[in-house]
Amino acid sequence: MKLKGQRGVLRGKLCVPGDKSISHRSVILGSLAKGTTIITNFLNGEDCLATIAAFRAMGIEIEQDNQVVTITGKGIEELKEPLEPINLGNSGTTARLLLGVLAGLPFHSTLYGDNSLTKRPMDRITDPLRTMGAKIDGRAKGKYLPLAVRGQQLTGITYHPPVKSAQVKSGVLLAGLLAEGTTTVVEKTKTRDHTENMLQAFGAKVDVQGLTVKIKGKQSLKGTSIQVPGDISSAAFFIGAAAMVPGSKITIEHVGLNPTRTGILDVVKAMGAKLSIVETSTIGGEKVGTITVEYSELKGITIAGDVIPRMIDELPIAALLATQAKGETVIKDAEELRFKETDRIATVANVLTKLGAHINPTEDGMVIKGVTPLTGTNVESYGDHRIGMMIAIASLVCQQEVILENPDAINVSYPGFFEDLNKLV
Ligand code: S3P
């Protein structure tokens, strides 16, 4: 795909598609619940469609009309053994959360994914699940997909995840819902808390005290209505674009403002962009509001510590922003980037270096020197949706045309991305 360089300022208002994390969870919990669940503003992207397909394969009736999904839930006991292996596509969230559910259901199932997902570590979730009594087998002692699960009656545990991962926390909590006794997860750093919020919206009791989350097993869920807010991780690409292209000013409405997700707003502000954030409502425990961002001269900063899990998926766009900020930006404590759809420390550094940036990858992050004018060339998304979107936004400040190879990867989380970009530019 050809992307013209220096296409001008961004102006206007936009609503981005529904939040990916919340869309996944709404299908999972709706499928485990008794009664009807109606999801609106569902993210109709490939990852979330994989979650729908997985539960359809277990006999759940799920109707989808674009962004509206209706689930006729019959309760956990009614889920059926899938007849065929379940294809998770590119979706790490589906893999880790579904493993938590399947480990506690009384049947056999097999999971596989695409090339990227097959290389991503699953032992981070299979290890705690095995401690709960799960029987899971696969390559490298169950570290990688494909995995075969022989469902068991699980027992609650107290788990201190060694990695900062909401997927691991969520997978263990979902297994805890099916287990005997109480399951406790104690995090080192707070990660996104959509599972805890949504379990409560479905009628479960969850006890959250700081970094500790407790769930009692054998609770039943009741179908409900879920209104999915816009995905701040998708909005982040346009927020970054407006912060970086002189003369820009845009507003994004009805976007999720859950504090475990808004690290990018803190960072963009600290770099010097003009930002206004107005909370308009709280729906199902999730804050929602409007963000206005306006260009201003940017400066380099250090991005490290507790803010990292609050913006883990936004680090590629933050790195791009740093190429247009005066001075040095240091990203640290972000070793988890190496386990995403691609090794995002390597792919961000490769792509931005090719475009002319001064960027050095480190073990747990990167160091970027700005301001650097970017040039146009051929660059690869590496099949990673967020790398694809970072490249498209980079083209706005590139002096020549950029040719983006494999732009379709973006459909994983943002179908309609280029239409929305064209509306704003
Ligand atoms: C997600 C958690 C994060 C994030 C991913 C979605 C979730 O992954 O990168 O895009 O929905 O729980 P980790 O839990 O691996 O950090």
PDB file of C-alpha atoms in Angstrom, residues 14-24 41-43 47-48 192 194 228-239 252-258 261-262 264 287-289 291 313-314 385-386 389 412-415:
ATOM      1  CA  LEU A  14     -13.934  10.642  15.541  1.00  0.00           C
ATOM      2  CA  CYS A  15     -15.242   7.598  17.397  1.00  0.00           C
ATOM      3  CA  VAL A  16     -12.829   4.659  17.211  1.00  0.00           C
ATOM      4  CA  PRO A  17     -14.039   1.016  17.124  1.00  0.00           C
ATOM      5  CA  GLY A  18     -14.843  -0.881  20.323  1.00  0.00           C
ATOM      6  CA  ASP A  19     -12.186  -1.929  22.820  1.00  0.00           C
ATOM      7  CA  LYS A  20     -10.534  -5.243  21.923  1.00  0.00           C
ATOM      8  CA  SER A  21      -9.953  -6.432  25.497  1.00  0.00           C
ATOM      9  CA  ILE A  22     -13.519  -5.630  26.571  1.00  0.00           C
ATOM     10  CA  SER A  23     -15.023  -7.188  23.423  1.00  0.00           C
ATOM     11  CA  HIS A  24     -13.204 -10.496  24.056  1.00  0.00           C
ATOM     12  CA  ASN A  41     -20.140  -1.424  19.794  1.00  0.00           C
ATOM     13  CA  PHE A  42     -18.423  -4.841  19.678  1.00  0.00           C
ATOM     14  CA  LEU A  43     -15.052  -4.791  17.901  1.00  0.00           C
ATOM     15  CA  ASP A  47      -9.112 -11.318  17.004  1.00  0.00           C
ATOM     16  CA  CYS A  48     -12.546 -10.923  18.607  1.00  0.00           C
ATOM     17  CA  ARG A 192      -5.762  -3.801  32.985  1.00  0.00           C
ATOM     18  CA  HIS A 194     -11.491  -5.373  32.648  1.00  0.00           C
ATOM     19  CA  VAL A 228     -18.143  -1.472  24.685  1.00  0.00           C
ATOM     20  CA  PRO A 229     -16.296   1.872  24.823  1.00  0.00           C
ATOM     21  CA  GLY A 230     -13.969   2.951  22.012  1.00  0.00           C
ATOM     22  CA  ASP A 231     -10.521   1.366  22.238  1.00  0.00           C
ATOM     23  CA  ILE A 232      -7.945   3.772  23.653  1.00  0.00           C
ATOM     24  CA  SER A 233      -5.248   1.576  22.093  1.00  0.00           C
ATOM     25  CA  SER A 234      -6.733   2.362  18.656  1.00  0.00           C
ATOM     26  CA  ALA A 235      -7.335   6.029  19.535  1.00  0.00           C
ATOM     27  CA  ALA A 236      -3.661   6.256  20.550  1.00  0.00           C
ATOM     28  CA  PHE A 237      -2.519   6.188  16.911  1.00  0.00           C
ATOM     29  CA  PHE A 238      -4.529   9.319  16.080  1.00  0.00           C
ATOM     30  CA  ILE A 239      -3.644  10.951  19.396  1.00  0.00           C
ATOM     31  CA  ILE A 252     -12.049  11.422  20.025  1.00  0.00           C
ATOM     32  CA  GLU A 253     -15.417  10.706  21.601  1.00  0.00           C
ATOM     33  CA  HIS A 254     -16.821   7.800  23.594  1.00  0.00           C
ATOM     34  CA  VAL A 255     -13.398   6.315  24.263  1.00  0.00           C
ATOM     35  CA  GLY A 256     -12.484   4.108  27.223  1.00  0.00           C
ATOM     36  CA  LEU A 257     -10.644   5.949  30.015  1.00  0.00           C
ATOM     37  CA  ASN A 258     -10.051   3.068  32.423  1.00  0.00           C
ATOM     38  CA  ARG A 261      -5.182   1.850  30.159  1.00  0.00           C
ATOM     39  CA  THR A 262      -4.496   5.591  30.039  1.00  0.00           C
ATOM     40  CA  ILE A 264      -0.379   6.910  26.824  1.00  0.00           C
ATOM     41  CA  LYS A 287     -14.868   5.045  32.551  1.00  0.00           C
ATOM     42  CA  VAL A 288     -15.711   6.614  29.202  1.00  0.00           C
ATOM     43  CA  GLY A 289     -15.096  10.115  27.872  1.00  0.00           C
ATOM     44  CA  ILE A 291     -10.113  13.303  24.486  1.00  0.00           C
ATOM     45  CA  ASP A 313       0.252  -1.701  23.413  1.00  0.00           C
ATOM     46  CA  GLU A 314       0.914   2.026  22.874  1.00  0.00           C
ATOM     47  CA  HIS A 385      -1.419  -4.779  13.429  1.00  0.00           C
ATOM     48  CA  ARG A 386       0.121  -2.183  15.724  1.00  0.00           C
ATOM     49  CA  MET A 389      -0.647   1.392  12.178  1.00  0.00           C
ATOM     50  CA  VAL A 412      -6.861  -7.714  13.647  1.00  0.00           C
ATOM     51  CA  SER A 413      -7.848  -4.741  15.809  1.00  0.00           C
ATOM     52  CA  TYR A 414      -8.889  -1.858  13.560  1.00  0.00           C
ATOM     53  CA  PRO A 415     -10.932  -2.617  10.449  1.00  0.00           C
TER      54      PRO A 415
END
